[in-house]
PDB file of C-alpha atoms in Angstrom:
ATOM      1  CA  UNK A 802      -3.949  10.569   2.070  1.00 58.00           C
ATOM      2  CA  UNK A 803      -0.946   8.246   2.928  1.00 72.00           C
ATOM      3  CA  UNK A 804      -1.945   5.731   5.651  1.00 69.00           C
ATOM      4  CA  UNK A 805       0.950   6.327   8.344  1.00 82.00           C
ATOM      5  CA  UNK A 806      -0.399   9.875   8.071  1.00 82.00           C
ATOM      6  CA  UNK A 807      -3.729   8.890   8.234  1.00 82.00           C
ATOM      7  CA  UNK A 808      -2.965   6.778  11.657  1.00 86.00           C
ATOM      8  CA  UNK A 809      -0.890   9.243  13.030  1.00 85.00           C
ATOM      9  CA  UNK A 810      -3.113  11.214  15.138  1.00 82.00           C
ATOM     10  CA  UNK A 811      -4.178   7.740  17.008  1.00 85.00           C
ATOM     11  CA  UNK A 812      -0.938   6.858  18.001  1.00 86.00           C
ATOM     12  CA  UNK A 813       0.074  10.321  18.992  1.00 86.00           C
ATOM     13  CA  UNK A 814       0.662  10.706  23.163  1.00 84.00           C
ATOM     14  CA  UNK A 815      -2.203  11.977  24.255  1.00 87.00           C
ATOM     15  CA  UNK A 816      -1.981  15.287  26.667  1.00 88.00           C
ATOM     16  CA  UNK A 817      -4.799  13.740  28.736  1.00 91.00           C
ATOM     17  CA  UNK A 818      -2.842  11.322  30.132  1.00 89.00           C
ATOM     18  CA  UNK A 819      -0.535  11.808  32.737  1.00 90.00           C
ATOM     19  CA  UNK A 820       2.323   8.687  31.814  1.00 86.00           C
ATOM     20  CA  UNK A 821       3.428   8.888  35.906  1.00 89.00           C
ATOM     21  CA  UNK A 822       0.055   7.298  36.410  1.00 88.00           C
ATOM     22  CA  UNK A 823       1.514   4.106  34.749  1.00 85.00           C
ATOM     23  CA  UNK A 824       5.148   3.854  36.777  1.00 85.00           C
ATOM     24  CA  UNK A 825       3.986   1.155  39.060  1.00 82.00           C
ATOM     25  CA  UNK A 826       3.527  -1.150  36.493  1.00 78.00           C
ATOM     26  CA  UNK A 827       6.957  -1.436  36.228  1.00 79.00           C
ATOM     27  CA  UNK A 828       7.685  -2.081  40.053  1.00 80.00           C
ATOM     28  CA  UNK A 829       8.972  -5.684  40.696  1.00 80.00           C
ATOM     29  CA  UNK A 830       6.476  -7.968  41.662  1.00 79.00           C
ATOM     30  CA  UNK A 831       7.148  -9.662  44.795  1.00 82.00           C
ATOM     31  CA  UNK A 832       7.075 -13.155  45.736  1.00 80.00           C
ATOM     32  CA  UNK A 833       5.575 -12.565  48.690  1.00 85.00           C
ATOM     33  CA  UNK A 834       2.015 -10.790  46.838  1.00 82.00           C
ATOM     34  CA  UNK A 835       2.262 -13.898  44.276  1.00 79.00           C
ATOM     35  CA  UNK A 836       2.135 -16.278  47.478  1.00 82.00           C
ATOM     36  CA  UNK A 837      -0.938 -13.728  48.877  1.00 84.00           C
ATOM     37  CA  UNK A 838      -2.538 -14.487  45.792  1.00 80.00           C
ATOM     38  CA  UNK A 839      -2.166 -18.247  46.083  1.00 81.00           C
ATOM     39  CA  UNK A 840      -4.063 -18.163  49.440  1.00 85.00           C
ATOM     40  CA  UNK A 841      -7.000 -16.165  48.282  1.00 82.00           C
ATOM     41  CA  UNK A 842     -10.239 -18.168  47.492  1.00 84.00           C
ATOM     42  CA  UNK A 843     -11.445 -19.471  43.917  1.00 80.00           C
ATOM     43  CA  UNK A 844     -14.400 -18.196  41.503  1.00 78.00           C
ATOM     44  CA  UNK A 845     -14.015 -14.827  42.650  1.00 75.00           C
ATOM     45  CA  UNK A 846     -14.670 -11.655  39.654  1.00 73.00           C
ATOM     46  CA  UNK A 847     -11.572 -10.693  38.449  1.00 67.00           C
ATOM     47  CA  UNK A 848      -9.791  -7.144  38.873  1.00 69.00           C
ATOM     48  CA  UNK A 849      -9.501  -4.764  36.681  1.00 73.00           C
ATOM     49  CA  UNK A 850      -7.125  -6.159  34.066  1.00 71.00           C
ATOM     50  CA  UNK A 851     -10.016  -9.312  33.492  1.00 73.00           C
ATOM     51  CA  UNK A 852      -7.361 -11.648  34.714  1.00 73.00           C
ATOM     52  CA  UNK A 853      -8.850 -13.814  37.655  1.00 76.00           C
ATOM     53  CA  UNK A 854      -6.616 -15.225  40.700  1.00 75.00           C
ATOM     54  CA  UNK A 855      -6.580 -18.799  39.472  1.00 78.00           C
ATOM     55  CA  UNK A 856      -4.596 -17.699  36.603  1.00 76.00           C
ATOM     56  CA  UNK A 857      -1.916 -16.949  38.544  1.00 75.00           C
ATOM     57  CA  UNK A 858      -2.266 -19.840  41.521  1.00 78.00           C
ATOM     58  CA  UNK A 859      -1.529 -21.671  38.376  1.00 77.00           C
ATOM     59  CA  UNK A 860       1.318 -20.255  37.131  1.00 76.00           C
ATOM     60  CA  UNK A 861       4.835 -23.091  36.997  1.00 79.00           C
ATOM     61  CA  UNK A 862       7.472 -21.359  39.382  1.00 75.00           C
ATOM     62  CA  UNK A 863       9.486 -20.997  35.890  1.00 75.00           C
ATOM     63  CA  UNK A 864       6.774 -18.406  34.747  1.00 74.00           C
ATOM     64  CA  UNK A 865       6.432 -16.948  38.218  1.00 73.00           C
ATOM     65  CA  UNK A 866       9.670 -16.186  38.562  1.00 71.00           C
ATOM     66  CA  UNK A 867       9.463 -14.668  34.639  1.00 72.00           C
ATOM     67  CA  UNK A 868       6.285 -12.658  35.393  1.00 69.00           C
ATOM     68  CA  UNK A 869       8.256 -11.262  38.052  1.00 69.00           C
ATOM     69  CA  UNK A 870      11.037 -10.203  36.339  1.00 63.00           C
ATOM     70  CA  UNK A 871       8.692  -8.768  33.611  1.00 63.00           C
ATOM     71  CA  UNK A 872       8.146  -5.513  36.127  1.00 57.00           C
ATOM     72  CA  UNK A 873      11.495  -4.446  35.882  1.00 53.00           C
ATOM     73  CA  UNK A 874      11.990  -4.213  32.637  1.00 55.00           C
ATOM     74  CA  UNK A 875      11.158  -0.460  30.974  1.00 53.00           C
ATOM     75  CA  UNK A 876       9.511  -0.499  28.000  1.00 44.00           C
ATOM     76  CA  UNK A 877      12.153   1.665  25.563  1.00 42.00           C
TER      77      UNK A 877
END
């Protein structure tokens, strides 16, 4: 068996998953939630994506402002 046709099946879209369920993560984050986020206390368990807050209180305004952008752009 060739291996692209052995892979195939994994990379195939699955029917179980609904792709509207992932639109948001292209919405434009705001400055205003990145500021929120700045505010909010330290040592606290991250969300679900395993990044914590102090990641992002961290963040130069350079990569804020790049993170930001990142929303808006639609993966092809």
């Amino acid at each position: 068996m060739h291996l692209l046709k052995k892979w195939k099946k994994w990379y195939e879209p699955s029917e179980e998953i609904n792709v509207r369920w992932y639109n948001s993560l292209y919405n434009k984050v705001e400055i205003e939630e990145l500021e929120v986020i700045r505010l909010l206390p330290n040592k606290k368990a991250p969300d679900q994506s395993g990044l914590q807050y102090e990641w992002f209180k961290h963040l130069p305004e350079s990569e804020s402002k790049a993170f930001r952008l990142k929303g808006t752009a639609k993966h092809q």
